[in-house]
Short mmCIF file of C-alpha atoms in Angstrom, two decimals:
data_model
loop_
_atom_site.label_atom_id
_atom_site.label_comp_id
_atom_site.label_asym_id
_atom_site.label_seq_id
_atom_site.Cartn_x
_atom_site.Cartn_y
_atom_site.Cartn_z
CA MET S 1 0.32 17.46 -2.35
CA LEU S 2 1.03 13.97 -1.88
CA LYS S 3 2.15 11.62 -4.91
CA GLU S 4 0.11 8.63 -5.45
CA THR S 5 0.73 5.84 -8.36
CA ILE S 6 -2.22 3.26 -8.90
CA ALA S 7 -1.83 0.39 -10.96
CA ILE S 8 -2.97 -3.06 -11.90
CA HIS S 9 -1.54 -5.53 -8.80
CA ASP S 10 -3.16 -8.91 -10.29
CA ASN S 11 -6.56 -9.43 -12.02
CA TYR S 12 -8.64 -8.76 -8.99
CA GLN S 13 -6.75 -6.44 -6.97
CA PHE S 14 -5.09 -2.56 -7.59
CA GLU S 15 -2.89 -1.16 -5.87
CA ILE S 16 -2.85 2.85 -4.46
CA LYS S 17 0.40 3.78 -3.51
CA LEU S 18 0.63 7.32 -2.13
CA SER S 19 3.58 8.53 -0.61
CA LEU S 20 3.57 10.54 3.04
CA GLN S 21 6.09 13.26 3.75
CA PHE S 22 7.07 13.90 7.19
CA ALA S 23 6.56 17.78 8.90
CA ASN S 24 9.83 19.40 8.43
CA ASP S 25 9.15 21.03 12.28
CA GLY S 26 9.68 17.40 13.89
CA ARG S 27 5.82 17.70 14.95
CA GLN S 28 2.97 15.16 13.95
CA SER S 29 1.59 15.72 10.45
CA THR S 30 -1.89 14.82 9.08
CA HIS S 31 -3.07 13.92 5.39
CA ASN S 32 -6.41 12.96 4.69
CA VAL S 33 -7.77 11.27 1.68
CA GLU S 34 -11.03 10.79 -0.45
CA THR S 35 -11.55 8.00 -2.67
CA TYR S 36 -15.22 8.07 -4.66
CA LEU S 37 -15.97 5.04 -6.68
CA PHE S 38 -18.75 5.83 -9.15
CA PHE S 39 -20.81 2.17 -10.33
CA PRO S 40 -23.34 1.61 -12.97
CA ASN S 41 -26.50 0.34 -11.77
CA SER S 42 -25.91 -2.59 -13.74
CA LEU S 43 -23.35 -4.33 -10.98
CA CYS S 44 -25.75 -3.76 -8.31
CA ILE S 45 -23.92 -2.33 -5.89
CA ASN S 46 -25.16 -0.80 -3.23
CA GLN S 47 -25.84 -1.00 0.43
CA LYS S 48 -28.15 -4.12 0.66
CA THR S 49 -25.03 -5.93 -1.42
CA LEU S 50 -21.69 -4.06 -0.10
CA SER S 51 -21.84 -4.55 3.63
CA ARG S 52 -18.67 -2.14 5.36
CA GLU S 53 -17.22 -6.10 6.30
CA SER S 54 -17.37 -7.27 2.94
CA PHE S 55 -15.32 -3.85 1.49
CA PHE S 56 -12.85 -3.80 4.32
CA GLY S 57 -12.66 -7.65 4.02
CA GLN S 58 -11.17 -7.59 0.15
CA MET S 59 -8.69 -4.56 1.35
CA LYS S 60 -5.11 -4.81 2.30
CA ASN S 61 -3.18 -2.18 3.78
CA TYR S 62 0.78 -1.39 4.45
CA ILE S 63 2.39 1.29 5.60
CA ARG S 64 5.84 1.43 5.64
CA LEU S 65 8.82 3.92 5.38
CA ARG S 66 10.31 4.98 1.88
CA VAL S 67 13.45 3.48 0.71
CA PRO S 68 15.98 6.22 0.21
CA TRP S 69 17.36 7.49 -3.03
CA VAL S 70 21.20 6.97 -3.17
CA SER S 71 22.86 6.78 -6.50
CA LEU S 72 25.20 4.55 -7.27
CA GLU S 73 27.93 7.42 -7.37
CA ASP S 74 27.25 8.72 -4.27
CA MET S 75 26.92 5.36 -2.10
CA ASP S 76 30.31 5.93 -0.61
CA LYS S 77 30.17 9.32 0.20
CA PRO S 78 30.46 10.46 4.25
CA ALA S 79 26.91 10.95 4.72
CA ARG S 80 25.43 7.66 2.58
CA PRO S 81 24.83 4.54 3.87
CA LEU S 82 28.26 2.88 3.39
CA ALA S 83 29.76 5.30 5.03
CA ARG S 84 27.06 5.75 7.83
CA LEU S 85 27.77 1.63 8.59
CA GLU S 86 31.60 2.28 8.97
CA ARG S 87 31.12 5.28 10.94
CA PHE S 88 28.86 3.08 13.59
CA PHE S 89 31.98 0.81 14.23
CA GLU S 90 34.36 3.81 14.63
CA GLN S 91 31.70 5.41 17.45
CA HIS S 92 31.38 2.37 19.56
CA THR S 93 34.58 1.03 21.53
CA THR S 94 35.05 -2.47 22.94
CA ASP S 95 33.59 -0.41 26.38
CA ALA S 96 31.02 0.72 25.32
CA SER S 97 28.10 -2.36 23.49
CA PRO S 98 26.58 -1.34 20.16
CA SER S 99 23.14 -1.66 19.63
CA GLN S 100 22.63 -4.84 17.72
CA GLU S 101 18.85 -3.59 16.28
CA GLU S 102 21.04 -0.14 15.26
CA PHE S 103 23.25 -2.45 13.52
CA GLU S 104 20.84 -4.66 11.69
CA ASP S 105 19.35 -1.02 10.80
CA HIS S 106 22.35 -0.06 9.11
CA VAL S 107 22.77 -3.28 7.38
CA LYS S 108 19.28 -3.39 6.04
CA ILE S 109 19.01 -0.18 4.84
CA LEU S 110 22.65 -0.47 2.70
CA CYS S 111 21.18 -3.45 1.13
CA LEU S 112 17.94 -1.97 0.12
CA THR S 113 19.70 1.34 -1.33
CA THR S 114 22.46 -0.48 -3.36
CA LYS S 115 19.27 -2.72 -4.82
CA ARG S 116 17.80 0.44 -6.00
CA ALA S 117 20.45 2.33 -7.31
CA LEU S 118 21.88 -1.05 -8.91
CA ARG S 119 18.21 -1.24 -10.44
CA SER S 120 18.33 2.40 -11.81
CA LEU S 121 22.12 2.03 -13.45
CA SER S 122 20.60 -1.21 -15.11
CA LEU S 123 17.53 0.60 -16.70
CA LYS S 124 19.59 3.09 -17.74
CA ALA S 125 22.29 0.82 -19.52
CA ALA S 126 19.25 -0.78 -21.18
CA ALA S 127 17.58 2.41 -22.80
CA SER S 128 20.86 3.89 -23.78
CA PRO S 129 23.09 3.62 -26.67
CA VAL S 130 25.79 1.47 -27.08
CA GLU S 131 28.41 3.96 -26.12
CA LEU S 132 26.76 5.46 -23.09
CA ALA S 133 25.79 1.88 -21.74
CA THR S 134 29.67 1.13 -22.12
CA ASN S 135 30.63 3.57 -20.15
CA VAL S 136 27.57 3.14 -17.72
CA ALA S 137 28.36 -0.53 -17.34
CA LYS S 138 31.97 0.31 -16.56
CA GLY S 139 30.93 2.49 -13.57
CA TYR S 140 28.62 -0.03 -12.20
CA LEU S 141 31.96 -2.28 -12.12
CA VAL S 142 33.99 -0.61 -10.48
CA ARG S 143 31.53 0.53 -8.04
CA CYS S 144 30.12 -2.53 -7.22
CA GLU S 145 33.47 -4.04 -6.74
CA ASN S 146 34.10 -1.29 -4.43
CA ILE S 147 31.06 -1.31 -2.13
CA LEU S 148 31.23 -5.27 -1.91
CA GLU S 149 35.20 -4.86 -0.55
CA ARG S 150 34.81 -2.37 1.80
CA TYR S 151 31.50 -4.09 3.10
CA ARG S 152 33.50 -7.52 3.43
CA ASN S 153 36.10 -5.57 5.20
CA LEU S 154 34.05 -4.64 8.20
CA SER S 155 33.75 -8.78 9.23
CA ALA S 156 36.53 -7.90 11.70
CA SER S 157 34.83 -4.86 13.20
CA ILE S 158 31.94 -7.33 13.63
CA ARG S 159 33.97 -9.69 16.06
CA THR S 160 35.26 -6.75 18.23
CA ALA S 161 31.85 -4.85 18.16
CA GLY S 162 30.51 -8.41 20.11
CA LEU S 163 27.96 -8.44 16.78
CA ASP S 164 28.77 -12.21 15.94
CA ALA S 165 25.89 -13.27 16.99
CA SER S 166 23.55 -11.21 14.75
CA PRO S 167 22.74 -12.62 11.16
CA ALA S 168 22.74 -9.42 9.36
CA PHE S 169 26.03 -9.52 8.48
CA ALA S 170 25.96 -12.30 7.06
CA TYR S 171 22.39 -12.11 5.19
CA GLY S 172 23.58 -8.61 3.81
CA ASP S 173 26.50 -10.26 2.30
CA GLU S 174 24.55 -12.47 0.17
CA PHE S 175 21.91 -9.67 -0.51
CA LEU S 176 24.68 -7.61 -1.82
CA SER S 177 26.37 -9.84 -4.10
CA ILE S 178 22.56 -11.46 -5.16
CA VAL S 179 21.94 -8.03 -6.86
CA ALA S 180 24.95 -7.05 -8.01
CA THR S 181 24.85 -10.07 -10.07
CA TYR S 182 21.52 -9.88 -11.02
CA TYR S 183 21.20 -6.32 -12.57
CA ALA S 184 24.99 -7.29 -13.66
CA PHE S 185 23.49 -10.46 -16.19
CA ARG S 186 20.99 -7.70 -17.16
CA ILE S 187 23.59 -4.97 -18.15
CA VAL S 188 25.31 -7.79 -20.10
CA ASP S 189 22.25 -8.87 -21.71
CA ARG S 190 21.67 -5.90 -23.23
CA MET S 191 25.25 -5.63 -23.95
CA GLN S 192 25.67 -8.92 -25.66
CA ASN S 193 23.40 -7.34 -28.77
CA PHE S 194 26.45 -5.34 -29.83
CA PRO S 195 29.68 -8.14 -30.16
CA ASP S 196 31.18 -6.08 -33.05
CA HIS S 197 31.81 -3.18 -30.90
CA VAL S 198 35.08 -3.99 -29.04
CA PRO S 199 35.03 -1.65 -26.25
CA CYS S 200 31.60 -2.72 -25.18
CA ALA S 201 32.62 -6.67 -25.98
CA GLN S 202 35.43 -5.60 -23.20
CA THR S 203 33.15 -4.34 -21.12
CA THR S 204 31.01 -7.48 -21.15
CA SER S 205 34.27 -9.61 -20.96
CA ALA S 206 35.17 -7.96 -17.58
CA LEU S 207 31.37 -7.87 -16.35
CA VAL S 208 30.95 -11.97 -16.71
CA GLN S 209 34.01 -12.89 -14.75
CA PHE S 210 32.62 -10.14 -12.06
CA ILE S 211 29.63 -12.34 -12.09
CA HIS S 212 31.74 -15.85 -12.14
CA LYS S 213 33.86 -14.58 -9.24
CA GLU S 214 30.92 -13.90 -7.30
CA LEU S 215 29.28 -16.79 -7.86
CA GLU S 216 32.21 -19.29 -6.59
CA TYR S 217 32.24 -16.41 -3.97
CA ARG S 218 28.74 -17.20 -2.52
CA VAL S 219 29.04 -21.21 -3.23
CA ASN S 220 32.64 -21.32 -1.46
CA VAL S 221 32.65 -18.72 1.36
CA LEU S 222 29.00 -18.58 2.04
CA ASN S 223 27.86 -21.91 1.59
CA ALA S 224 24.67 -20.42 -0.30
CA VAL S 225 22.85 -21.82 -3.65
CA VAL S 226 23.27 -20.38 -6.90
CA PRO S 227 20.99 -20.41 -10.51
CA ARG S 228 21.97 -23.46 -11.84
CA THR S 229 20.33 -24.51 -15.66
CA ASN S 230 18.72 -27.54 -15.77
CA CYS S 231 17.03 -27.09 -12.64
CA ASP S 232 13.77 -25.50 -10.88
CA ASN S 233 16.33 -23.42 -8.31
CA GLU S 234 13.78 -23.99 -6.18
CA LEU S 235 15.68 -23.85 -3.27
CA PHE S 236 17.65 -20.51 -4.49
CA VAL S 237 14.36 -19.15 -5.02
CA PHE S 238 13.10 -19.69 -1.66
CA ARG S 239 16.67 -18.24 0.11
CA TRP S 240 16.58 -15.24 -2.25
CA SER S 241 12.64 -14.44 -1.07
CA MET S 242 13.29 -14.98 3.24
CA LEU S 243 16.32 -12.61 2.13
CA LYS S 244 13.83 -9.80 0.94
CA LYS S 245 11.80 -10.06 3.34
CA TYR S 246 14.29 -9.95 6.11
CA MET S 247 16.01 -6.63 4.55
CA SER S 248 12.51 -5.14 4.26
CA SER S 249 11.19 -5.77 7.72
CA ALA S 250 13.24 -2.58 8.78
CA LEU S 251 11.00 -0.52 6.44
CA PHE S 252 7.46 -2.31 6.93
CA LEU S 253 5.35 -0.77 10.13
CA GLU S 254 3.26 -3.13 11.94
CA ILE S 255 -0.82 -2.24 11.88
CA ARG S 256 -3.24 -3.07 15.07
CA GLU S 257 -6.96 -2.82 14.50
CA ARG S 258 -8.51 -0.80 16.96
CA HIS S 259 -12.60 -0.92 18.11
CA ASP S 260 -12.78 2.60 19.41
CA SER S 261 -16.41 3.27 18.09
CA GLN S 262 -17.91 0.30 19.80
CA TYR S 263 -17.72 1.93 23.30
CA TRP S 264 -19.38 4.85 21.40
CA GLN S 265 -21.62 2.66 20.01
CA GLN S 266 -22.87 0.79 23.17
CA ALA S 267 -22.90 4.49 25.05
CA ILE S 268 -25.54 5.05 22.14
CA TYR S 269 -27.65 2.23 22.50
CA CYS S 270 -27.41 2.71 26.54
CA PHE S 271 -28.75 6.45 26.00
CA ALA S 272 -31.79 4.98 23.55
CA ALA S 273 -32.59 2.80 25.99
CA GLY S 274 -32.89 4.97 28.44
CA ALA S 275 -34.59 7.42 27.04
CA ALA S 276 -37.21 5.17 25.37
CA MET S 277 -38.04 3.83 29.05
CA ILE S 278 -38.12 7.48 30.27
CA PHE S 279 -41.15 7.83 27.59
CA ALA S 280 -42.27 4.67 28.99
CA THR S 281 -42.00 5.71 32.86
CA ALA S 282 -43.70 9.10 32.25
CA ILE S 283 -46.91 7.65 30.23
CA ALA S 284 -47.48 5.05 33.30
CA PHE S 285 -47.27 7.84 35.85
CA ILE S 286 -49.56 10.42 34.15
CA TRP S 287 -52.49 7.65 33.51
CA GLN S 288 -51.94 6.02 36.83
CA GLY S 289 -52.91 9.31 38.19
CA HIS S 290 -55.83 9.53 36.04
CA TYR S 291 -57.13 5.89 36.59
CA GLY S 292 -55.56 4.32 39.66
CA THR S 293 -53.24 1.80 39.70
CA LEU S 294 -55.59 -1.28 38.73
CA SER S 295 -58.00 0.04 35.99
CA ALA S 296 -58.69 -1.20 32.17
CA PRO S 297 -57.25 2.18 30.68
CA LEU S 298 -54.05 2.07 32.70
CA PHE S 299 -53.45 -1.46 31.25
CA MET S 300 -54.28 -0.37 27.88
CA ALA S 301 -51.91 2.47 28.60
CA LEU S 302 -48.97 0.78 29.08
CA ILE S 303 -49.25 -1.31 25.98
CA VAL S 304 -49.30 1.34 23.86
CA SER S 305 -46.55 3.07 25.91
CA TYR S 306 -44.18 -0.23 25.67
CA ILE S 307 -45.07 -0.15 22.01
CA PHE S 308 -43.93 2.96 21.27
CA LYS S 309 -40.87 2.71 23.55
CA ASP S 310 -39.43 -0.15 21.55
CA ARG S 311 -39.95 1.86 18.25
CA MET S 312 -38.83 4.90 20.27
CA LYS S 313 -35.16 2.57 21.08
CA ASP S 314 -34.61 1.15 17.75
CA LEU S 315 -35.39 4.72 16.08
CA LEU S 316 -32.79 6.91 18.02
CA LYS S 317 -30.19 3.86 17.68
CA ALA S 318 -30.53 4.04 13.93
CA SER S 319 -30.32 7.97 13.72
CA MET S 320 -27.96 7.92 16.34
CA SER S 321 -25.52 5.25 14.96
CA SER S 322 -26.05 7.12 11.35
CA TRP S 323 -24.68 10.87 12.76
CA LEU S 324 -22.16 8.68 14.90
CA ARG S 325 -20.55 7.19 11.34
CA ARG S 326 -20.21 10.54 10.11
CA ILE S 327 -17.75 11.73 12.86
CA LEU S 328 -15.94 8.22 13.27
CA SER S 329 -14.76 5.74 11.44
CA ASP S 330 -15.55 2.77 10.90
CA ARG S 331 -12.06 1.30 11.11
CA LYS S 332 -9.08 2.53 13.37
CA LEU S 333 -5.49 1.22 12.72
CA ALA S 334 -2.57 1.81 15.01
CA ILE S 335 0.68 2.09 13.27
CA TYR S 336 3.71 1.00 15.24
CA ARG S 337 7.62 0.74 14.70
CA ASN S 338 9.76 -1.99 16.35
CA PHE S 339 5.95 -3.35 17.64
CA THR S 340 6.28 -0.64 20.78
CA SER S 341 7.16 2.62 19.75
CA PRO S 342 3.78 4.48 18.23
CA ALA S 343 4.50 5.77 14.61
CA GLY S 344 0.97 6.96 13.60
CA ILE S 345 -2.80 6.52 13.56
CA CYS S 346 -4.87 5.24 10.41
CA LYS S 347 -8.10 6.13 10.32
CA GLU S 348 -11.24 4.49 7.65
CA SER S 349 -14.56 5.04 6.51
CA PHE S 350 -16.39 3.43 4.10
CA ASP S 351 -20.20 4.66 3.25
CA PHE S 352 -22.72 5.64 0.28
CA VAL S 353 -23.70 9.16 -0.84
CA ALA S 354 -25.82 10.54 -3.09
CA GLU S 355 -24.47 12.14 -6.09
CA LYS S 356 -26.10 15.62 -4.71
CA SER S 357 -24.27 15.29 -1.71
CA LEU S 358 -20.81 15.31 -3.58
CA PRO S 359 -18.39 17.90 -2.86
CA SER S 360 -18.39 20.74 -5.92
CA GLU S 361 -15.05 19.53 -7.40
CA VAL S 362 -15.79 15.72 -7.67
CA ALA S 363 -19.02 16.41 -9.25
CA ALA S 364 -17.15 19.18 -11.55
CA LEU S 365 -14.48 16.63 -12.58
CA ARG S 366 -17.07 13.96 -13.18
CA ASP S 367 -19.47 15.63 -15.21
CA LYS S 368 -16.53 16.07 -17.69
CA VAL S 369 -17.99 13.21 -20.04
CA HIS S 370 -15.87 11.39 -22.48
CA MET S 371 -17.64 9.34 -25.29
CA VAL S 372 -17.12 5.80 -23.59
CA ASP S 373 -19.18 7.89 -20.11
CA VAL S 374 -21.94 8.83 -22.93
CA SER S 375 -24.30 5.83 -21.58
CA ASN S 376 -23.96 7.39 -17.59
CA ALA S 377 -25.56 10.97 -18.90
CA PHE S 378 -29.26 8.95 -18.98
CA ARG S 379 -27.97 6.33 -16.14
CA SER S 380 -27.79 7.15 -12.33
CA GLU S 381 -24.52 5.66 -10.61
CA THR S 382 -23.91 4.32 -7.35
CA VAL S 383 -21.56 6.64 -5.84
CA LEU S 384 -19.21 4.61 -2.82
CA ARG S 385 -16.76 7.32 -0.60
CA TYR S 386 -13.79 5.67 1.05
CA ARG S 387 -12.18 7.95 3.64
CA LYS S 388 -8.89 7.69 4.92
CA ASP S 389 -6.89 10.21 7.49
CA ILE S 390 -3.57 9.09 8.53
CA THR S 391 -1.84 10.81 11.10
CA ILE S 392 1.94 10.25 11.73
CA PHE S 393 3.92 11.01 14.92
CA SER S 394 7.38 9.77 13.93
CA LYS S 395 10.00 12.75 13.20
CA ALA S 396 12.16 12.70 10.47
CA ASP S 397 15.31 13.76 12.20
CA VAL S 398 14.78 11.00 14.70
CA LEU S 399 14.17 8.09 11.57
CA SER S 400 17.09 10.06 9.45
CA ALA S 401 19.95 9.21 11.49
CA ARG S 402 19.70 5.82 11.11
CA GLY S 403 19.50 6.72 7.69
CA PHE S 404 15.85 5.93 6.83
CA SER S 405 14.03 8.33 4.51
CA ASP S 406 12.04 11.20 5.73
CA GLY S 407 8.31 9.83 4.70
CA MET S 408 6.13 6.73 4.62
CA LEU S 409 4.38 5.02 2.26
CA ASP S 410 1.14 3.68 2.23
CA ILE S 411 -0.11 0.89 0.06
CA THR S 412 -3.87 -0.14 -0.46
CA ARG S 413 -5.15 -2.67 -2.23
CA ILE S 414 -8.31 -2.96 -3.14
CA GLY S 415 -10.01 -6.39 -4.43
CA VAL S 416 -12.67 -6.01 -7.00
CA HIS S 417 -14.55 -9.61 -6.38
CA GLU S 418 -17.45 -7.76 -5.05
CA PHE S 419 -17.73 -5.93 -8.20
CA LEU S 420 -17.97 -8.65 -10.66
CA ARG S 421 -20.96 -10.61 -9.45
CA TYR S 422 -23.80 -9.95 -11.61
CA MET S 423 -21.33 -8.65 -14.64
CA ASP S 424 -22.06 -10.33 -18.12
CA GLU S 425 -20.34 -12.92 -19.97
CA PRO S 426 -16.59 -11.04 -20.97
CA GLU S 427 -17.08 -11.72 -25.07
CA GLU S 428 -20.35 -11.19 -27.07
CA PRO S 429 -20.24 -12.76 -30.71
CA LEU S 430 -20.35 -10.44 -33.39
CA TYR S 431 -19.98 -10.34 -37.38
CA ALA S 432 -17.30 -9.14 -39.72
CA LEU S 433 -16.45 -8.34 -43.07
CA GLU S 434 -12.95 -9.57 -44.21
CA GLY S 435 -12.21 -10.01 -47.75
CA GLY S 436 -15.95 -9.71 -48.72
CA GLU S 437 -17.11 -12.46 -46.92
CA CYS S 438 -18.86 -12.76 -43.72
CA CYS S 439 -16.99 -14.35 -40.39
CA ARG S 440 -18.01 -14.30 -36.98
CA VAL S 441 -15.71 -12.09 -34.32
CA SER S 442 -15.80 -11.34 -31.04
CA GLY S 443 -16.21 -8.26 -28.97
CA SER S 444 -15.48 -7.92 -24.82
CA LYS S 445 -18.04 -6.57 -22.78
CA VAL S 446 -16.40 -4.50 -20.30
CA TYR S 447 -17.94 -2.19 -17.32
CA HIS S 448 -15.89 1.20 -16.54
CA ILE S 449 -16.15 2.17 -12.93
CA ASN S 450 -14.73 5.74 -12.35
CA MET S 451 -12.24 6.63 -9.58
CA ILE S 452 -11.88 9.88 -7.52
CA ARG S 453 -9.54 10.61 -5.57
CA ILE S 454 -9.25 14.07 -3.35
CA GLN S 455 -5.97 14.81 -1.44
CA HIS S 456 -7.11 17.54 1.71
CA ASN S 457 -3.77 19.55 2.48
CA PRO S 458 -2.56 22.62 3.87
CA GLU S 459 -1.24 23.27 0.70
CA GLY S 460 -4.67 22.85 -0.95
CA THR S 461 -6.95 20.39 -2.51
CA ARG S 462 -6.22 18.28 -5.66
CA CYS S 463 -8.73 15.82 -7.38
CA ARG S 464 -7.54 13.07 -9.69
CA ARG S 465 -9.68 10.83 -12.01
CA TYR S 466 -9.16 7.37 -12.97
CA ARG S 467 -11.21 4.63 -15.10
CA ILE S 468 -11.05 1.02 -14.24
CA VAL S 469 -12.21 -0.98 -17.04
CA LEU S 470 -13.47 -4.64 -16.11
CA ASP S 471 -14.48 -7.24 -16.97
CA ARG S 472 -15.88 -10.98 -16.12
CA ASN S 473 -12.40 -12.33 -15.64
CA GLY S 474 -11.10 -9.06 -13.39
CA ILE S 475 -8.88 -5.65 -14.22
CA LYS S 476 -8.07 -5.02 -18.04
CA ARG S 477 -6.33 -1.78 -17.45
CA ILE S 478 -6.91 1.73 -15.14
CA GLU S 479 -6.77 5.17 -17.21
CA ARG S 480 -6.21 8.34 -15.83
CA VAL S 481 -8.68 10.56 -17.47
CA ARG S 482 -7.50 14.13 -17.91
#
């Protein structure tokens, strides 16, 4: 089954990350996920207050490749990003012009995987006792120096290959230096808590020397800015943001919205108009045969046929459009890599469903009443269904050749602004006793939105239930309901 994580992005958005795996046989793979949101009636969320345009307007979709996981200990092994970058230059002679795009991909993947490995090691040091943290810090220092030295030794090969015009190598050098010193700072911050531990103090001193050397290198060799005390460091933060976006550009895929359903909708409108016109014309011919071309009954028949023709057209348009929405998506997104290579298709649809129409597994999971859900036992809810079907065209072996992971990460951010409109004030005045005296206190007024996500895969079906707790000021927390 697909791995998913749900977390709060900010006060008014929560984020759903879904890990998509490429098919092992190289063929396209399809992933289907349905999300059911259960709103209490007090929030007034229904077909009249929440339209498709409003729902999709407060939603953001990102689809990107996953950052490959490589431990820092394995970073310089033959099949890993650093060795792959070195082998890239060995495979190209001066007669064969290497691909600048492939070179930049290798640099970006190396930087992103190194950053992930350094972060993991710094977290391990922060959570370990002093002896283990010291050993982790020593390994961190040795491997960082090795990676930076081997990377910088490639500068001569870049000039020989004629890739000087690409800014990737210089940006990668600065990126690696920044992440290496940043996570070294975090390890030092942890180890400074043990000044009496001699091995720890010695390792801390070596890390500080490493940081000092890298800061000087960025200033004197790369002509870059570094963080300073007594300064807002605006330029450094801006440049670091630019570097992160540049490196992550190798992972993010372009999304283009399509409107294929509009053609079917216009076809339905044409069919409805034609059927209504056939009805009106048939009435006119039949009446004309009985009463002639100029008669009062024919005149009345034409008026009645026109009235029914107009109503019939609208009725057919409404019923067939409803049927069309059940088989087609409301929004279709085409996924591209490098702006030209199709990578997949994402289809989304949104509608309100009756509780009696819920799938049995969703209804069973919703009926597991928690103490905070007792109110829903006697109060009906409005159920919103959001469906997403993702078809991936890309093959794992094509992307892994450049060091990419064997899957994608689908990121959906859903805003809750429309859900807060009819909420009460976030605090209610209450009274309590404290030391025998009466005092005023406040209580939080919250609303619970239950969310059930169901995955359909060849391996089977899996349901998970979450509770989104909100008040007038936004999202307070998200709980997994077991």
